[in-house]
mmCIF file of C-alpha atoms and ligand atoms in Angstrom:
data_model
loop_
_atom_site.group_PDB
_atom_site.id
_atom_site.type_symbol
_atom_site.label_atom_id
_atom_site.label_comp_id
_atom_site.label_asym_id
_atom_site.label_seq_id
_atom_site.Cartn_x
_atom_site.Cartn_y
_atom_site.Cartn_z
ATOM 1 C CA UNK A 218 29.651 68.301 61.280
ATOM 2 C CA UNK A 219 28.755 64.885 60.920
ATOM 3 C CA UNK A 220 29.897 62.355 63.922
ATOM 4 C CA UNK A 221 32.644 60.501 62.748
ATOM 5 C CA UNK A 222 34.118 57.190 63.657
ATOM 6 C CA UNK A 223 37.738 56.853 65.518
ATOM 7 C CA UNK A 224 39.440 53.882 65.261
ATOM 8 C CA UNK A 225 42.991 54.628 67.785
ATOM 9 C CA UNK A 226 46.161 53.070 68.142
ATOM 10 C CA UNK A 227 44.792 51.289 71.057
ATOM 11 C CA UNK A 228 41.688 50.368 69.544
ATOM 12 C CA UNK A 229 43.481 48.824 66.111
ATOM 13 C CA UNK A 230 45.585 46.256 68.737
ATOM 14 C CA UNK A 231 41.969 44.918 69.673
ATOM 15 C CA UNK A 232 40.496 45.513 66.135
ATOM 16 C CA UNK A 233 43.572 43.313 64.521
ATOM 17 C CA UNK A 234 43.353 40.665 66.838
ATOM 18 C CA UNK A 235 39.166 40.159 66.902
ATOM 19 C CA UNK A 236 39.472 40.128 62.855
ATOM 20 C CA UNK A 237 41.840 37.571 63.036
ATOM 21 C CA UNK A 238 40.335 35.689 65.405
ATOM 22 C CA UNK A 239 36.964 35.625 63.392
ATOM 23 C CA UNK A 240 39.466 33.960 60.738
ATOM 24 C CA UNK A 241 41.269 31.476 62.290
ATOM 25 C CA UNK A 242 37.744 30.550 63.636
ATOM 26 C CA UNK A 243 36.475 30.486 60.360
ATOM 27 C CA UNK A 244 38.945 27.896 59.280
ATOM 28 C CA UNK A 245 40.657 29.643 56.803
ATOM 29 C CA UNK A 246 44.350 29.247 56.725
ATOM 30 C CA UNK A 247 45.597 31.569 54.107
ATOM 31 C CA UNK A 248 48.945 30.918 52.578
ATOM 32 C CA UNK A 249 49.348 34.702 51.952
ATOM 33 C CA UNK A 250 48.190 37.942 52.771
ATOM 34 C CA UNK A 251 47.951 40.931 50.045
ATOM 35 C CA UNK A 252 47.086 43.987 51.198
ATOM 36 C CA UNK A 253 46.421 47.093 49.917
ATOM 37 C CA UNK A 254 48.616 50.068 50.050
ATOM 38 C CA UNK A 255 48.684 52.017 51.831
ATOM 39 C CA UNK A 256 46.166 51.707 54.950
ATOM 40 C CA UNK A 257 45.606 48.221 53.807
ATOM 41 C CA UNK A 258 49.594 47.727 54.933
ATOM 42 C CA UNK A 259 48.804 48.026 59.441
ATOM 43 C CA UNK A 260 46.252 45.621 59.154
ATOM 44 C CA UNK A 261 48.249 42.961 56.862
ATOM 45 C CA UNK A 262 50.925 43.185 58.893
ATOM 46 C CA UNK A 263 48.763 42.584 62.231
ATOM 47 C CA UNK A 264 46.783 40.005 61.059
ATOM 48 C CA UNK A 265 50.269 38.375 59.656
ATOM 49 C CA UNK A 266 51.684 38.144 63.342
ATOM 50 C CA UNK A 267 47.977 36.696 64.931
ATOM 51 C CA UNK A 268 47.508 34.397 61.891
ATOM 52 C CA UNK A 269 51.137 33.598 61.773
ATOM 53 C CA UNK A 270 51.707 34.034 58.182
ATOM 54 C CA UNK A 271 54.713 34.769 57.017
ATOM 55 C CA UNK A 272 54.136 35.954 53.434
ATOM 56 C CA UNK A 273 52.556 39.466 52.893
ATOM 57 C CA UNK A 274 52.460 40.777 49.717
ATOM 58 C CA UNK A 275 51.436 44.496 48.959
ATOM 59 C CA UNK A 276 49.601 46.305 45.664
ATOM 60 C CA UNK A 277 49.085 49.932 45.283
ATOM 61 C CA UNK A 278 45.843 51.110 44.216
ATOM 62 C CA UNK A 279 45.201 54.965 45.110
ATOM 63 C CA UNK A 280 41.350 55.991 44.797
ATOM 64 C CA UNK A 281 40.551 58.764 47.746
ATOM 65 C CA UNK A 282 42.407 62.313 47.223
ATOM 66 C CA UNK A 283 40.324 63.558 50.703
ATOM 67 C CA UNK A 284 37.585 62.688 52.748
ATOM 68 C CA UNK A 285 34.794 61.448 49.812
ATOM 69 C CA UNK A 286 37.075 62.854 47.171
ATOM 70 C CA UNK A 287 37.287 59.777 44.527
ATOM 71 C CA UNK A 288 39.047 59.605 41.471
ATOM 72 C CA UNK A 289 36.325 58.663 38.481
ATOM 73 C CA UNK A 290 37.814 54.867 39.188
ATOM 74 C CA UNK A 291 40.965 52.925 41.256
ATOM 75 C CA UNK A 292 43.805 52.535 39.842
ATOM 76 C CA UNK A 293 47.051 50.038 40.527
ATOM 77 C CA UNK A 294 49.652 51.616 40.472
ATOM 78 C CA UNK A 295 52.937 49.740 39.495
ATOM 79 C CA UNK A 296 54.880 47.206 40.105
ATOM 80 C CA UNK A 297 51.456 45.517 39.993
ATOM 81 C CA UNK A 298 52.836 41.712 41.596
ATOM 82 C CA UNK A 299 52.268 38.917 39.358
ATOM 83 C CA UNK A 300 49.242 37.118 40.251
ATOM 84 C CA UNK A 301 50.605 33.751 38.325
ATOM 85 C CA UNK A 302 53.204 33.678 40.890
ATOM 86 C CA UNK A 303 49.964 33.175 43.442
ATOM 87 C CA UNK A 304 48.277 30.238 41.742
ATOM 88 C CA UNK A 305 46.907 27.166 44.421
ATOM 89 C CA UNK A 306 47.393 29.949 46.662
ATOM 90 C CA UNK A 307 45.117 30.714 49.578
ATOM 91 C CA UNK A 308 45.371 34.279 49.507
ATOM 92 C CA UNK A 309 43.672 36.630 51.760
ATOM 93 C CA UNK A 310 43.540 40.480 50.801
ATOM 94 C CA UNK A 311 43.319 43.395 53.895
ATOM 95 C CA UNK A 312 42.653 46.523 53.596
ATOM 96 C CA UNK A 313 41.128 49.157 56.206
ATOM 97 C CA UNK A 314 37.971 49.951 55.238
ATOM 98 C CA UNK A 315 35.315 48.290 52.504
ATOM 99 C CA UNK A 316 33.779 51.862 51.186
ATOM 100 C CA UNK A 317 32.250 51.857 47.727
ATOM 101 C CA UNK A 318 34.106 48.442 47.301
ATOM 102 C CA UNK A 319 35.904 49.441 44.200
ATOM 103 C CA UNK A 320 38.683 48.867 45.522
ATOM 104 C CA UNK A 321 38.470 45.686 46.617
ATOM 105 C CA UNK A 322 36.746 45.005 43.908
ATOM 106 C CA UNK A 323 39.561 45.162 41.619
ATOM 107 C CA UNK A 324 42.509 43.856 43.799
ATOM 108 C CA UNK A 325 39.764 40.228 44.394
ATOM 109 C CA UNK A 326 39.285 40.056 40.077
ATOM 110 C CA UNK A 327 42.923 40.471 39.369
ATOM 111 C CA UNK A 328 43.270 37.106 41.642
ATOM 112 C CA UNK A 329 40.383 36.022 41.428
ATOM 113 C CA UNK A 330 40.820 33.708 38.305
ATOM 114 C CA UNK A 331 44.914 32.775 38.948
ATOM 115 C CA UNK A 332 44.226 31.900 42.646
ATOM 116 C CA UNK A 333 42.568 28.876 44.746
ATOM 117 C CA UNK A 334 40.544 31.174 47.290
ATOM 118 C CA UNK A 335 40.515 34.784 47.702
ATOM 119 C CA UNK A 336 38.856 36.493 50.889
ATOM 120 C CA UNK A 337 39.175 39.554 51.609
ATOM 121 C CA UNK A 338 39.040 40.870 55.642
ATOM 122 C CA UNK A 339 38.760 44.529 56.766
ATOM 123 C CA UNK A 340 38.061 46.679 59.841
ATOM 124 C CA UNK A 341 35.348 48.726 58.882
ATOM 125 C CA UNK A 342 32.836 47.815 56.111
ATOM 126 C CA UNK A 343 30.418 50.217 55.103
ATOM 127 C CA UNK A 344 26.769 49.179 54.085
ATOM 128 C CA UNK A 345 26.858 50.290 50.724
ATOM 129 C CA UNK A 346 29.726 48.750 49.647
ATOM 130 C CA UNK A 347 29.421 46.277 46.421
ATOM 131 C CA UNK A 348 32.375 43.938 47.966
ATOM 132 C CA UNK A 349 31.145 41.748 50.927
ATOM 133 C CA UNK A 350 33.802 41.560 52.453
ATOM 134 C CA UNK A 351 33.880 37.725 54.594
ATOM 135 C CA UNK A 352 35.965 39.182 57.412
ATOM 136 C CA UNK A 353 34.580 42.254 59.264
ATOM 137 C CA UNK A 354 36.234 44.017 62.693
ATOM 138 C CA UNK A 355 32.765 46.530 62.380
ATOM 139 C CA UNK A 356 30.048 48.692 60.302
ATOM 140 C CA UNK A 357 29.701 51.717 60.020
ATOM 141 C CA UNK A 358 28.207 54.220 57.790
ATOM 142 C CA UNK A 359 30.627 57.331 58.757
ATOM 143 C CA UNK A 360 33.516 58.716 57.303
ATOM 144 C CA UNK A 361 36.384 56.988 60.132
ATOM 145 C CA UNK A 362 39.671 58.645 61.013
ATOM 146 C CA UNK A 363 42.298 55.997 61.080
ATOM 147 C CA UNK A 364 45.585 56.569 63.309
ATOM 148 C CA UNK A 365 47.692 56.036 60.304
ATOM 149 C CA UNK A 366 46.586 59.283 58.497
ATOM 150 C CA UNK A 367 44.175 61.059 60.858
ATOM 151 C CA UNK A 368 47.653 63.723 60.937
ATOM 152 C CA UNK A 369 49.123 65.164 58.136
ATOM 153 C CA UNK A 370 52.799 64.758 56.623
ATOM 154 C CA UNK A 371 55.483 65.817 58.861
ATOM 155 C CA UNK A 372 57.016 67.264 55.488
ATOM 156 C CA UNK A 373 55.292 67.840 52.171
ATOM 157 C CA UNK A 374 56.814 65.754 48.782
ATOM 158 C CA UNK A 375 58.195 69.825 47.688
ATOM 159 C CA UNK A 376 60.121 69.002 50.161
ATOM 160 C CA UNK A 377 58.303 71.822 52.745
ATOM 161 C CA UNK A 378 58.479 70.935 56.561
ATOM 162 C CA UNK A 379 54.910 71.247 57.706
ATOM 163 C CA UNK A 380 55.906 69.685 61.584
ATOM 164 C CA UNK A 381 59.000 69.179 63.734
HETATM 165 P P1 LIG B 11 36.777 52.110 48.473
HETATM 166 O O1 LIG B 11 37.085 52.148 47.039
HETATM 167 O O2 LIG B 11 36.029 50.903 49.126
HETATM 168 O O3 LIG B 11 35.154 53.386 48.284
HETATM 169 O O4 LIG B 11 37.524 52.937 49.190
HETATM 170 C C1 LIG B 11 38.511 52.154 50.472
HETATM 171 C C2 LIG B 11 39.861 52.629 50.028
HETATM 172 O O5 LIG B 11 39.208 54.410 50.350
HETATM 173 C C3 LIG B 11 40.259 52.716 51.550
HETATM 174 O O6 LIG B 11 41.218 52.312 51.694
HETATM 175 C C4 LIG B 11 40.890 53.713 52.254
HETATM 176 O O7 LIG B 11 42.223 54.399 51.903
HETATM 177 C C5 LIG B 11 39.509 54.833 51.731
HETATM 178 N N1 LIG B 11 38.737 55.074 52.525
HETATM 179 C C6 LIG B 11 37.550 54.875 52.269
HETATM 180 N N2 LIG B 11 36.433 56.155 53.174
HETATM 181 C C7 LIG B 11 37.167 55.824 53.594
HETATM 182 C C8 LIG B 11 36.927 56.545 55.244
HETATM 183 O O8 LIG B 11 35.677 56.682 55.736
HETATM 184 N N3 LIG B 11 37.775 57.029 55.942
HETATM 185 C C9 LIG B 11 39.493 57.301 55.460
HETATM 186 N N4 LIG B 11 40.291 57.587 56.257
HETATM 187 N N5 LIG B 11 39.708 56.144 54.337
HETATM 188 C C10 LIG B 11 39.091 56.186 53.657
#
């Protein structure tokens, strides 16, 4: 099997701090962080504390259904945040990985004409990503195991318990 990139909880602690440092060193002071759920929530939380930003928003986007298994297009799941509320704001979009870049592109395009500045921060960016993120912790072309999604759910949505 092809080697995977493994992000542990421990390494994620450093990644969040280092990613925040690159944003701060660049002089970008976002008014709010827009996370892309679910993976981006962890990244947004870490960046929110490290950058001292308390205003966090969430967009729910579904695209992947398994390892390299995608829907045709990423789709926003309601409720979608009202970008009119974000006028004149500097927005930092946070996600775990830019792979094809389609998810970030969807969210960035949704914001770009409504806000003062929009930039993207990701833990990983893959070389073929159509969106080139302003802030990237590491680059890889492998499939990444994230600590929050490497284990199966403890319960299935149909109520069957998988793991005690
Ligand atoms: P994209 O739209 O850039 O192709 O993919 C973005 C989303 O797909 C990520 O936020 C993540 O949820 C999922 N994804 C893409 N590549 C990987 C990967 O290598 N590992 C994992 N665990 N998820 C991925």
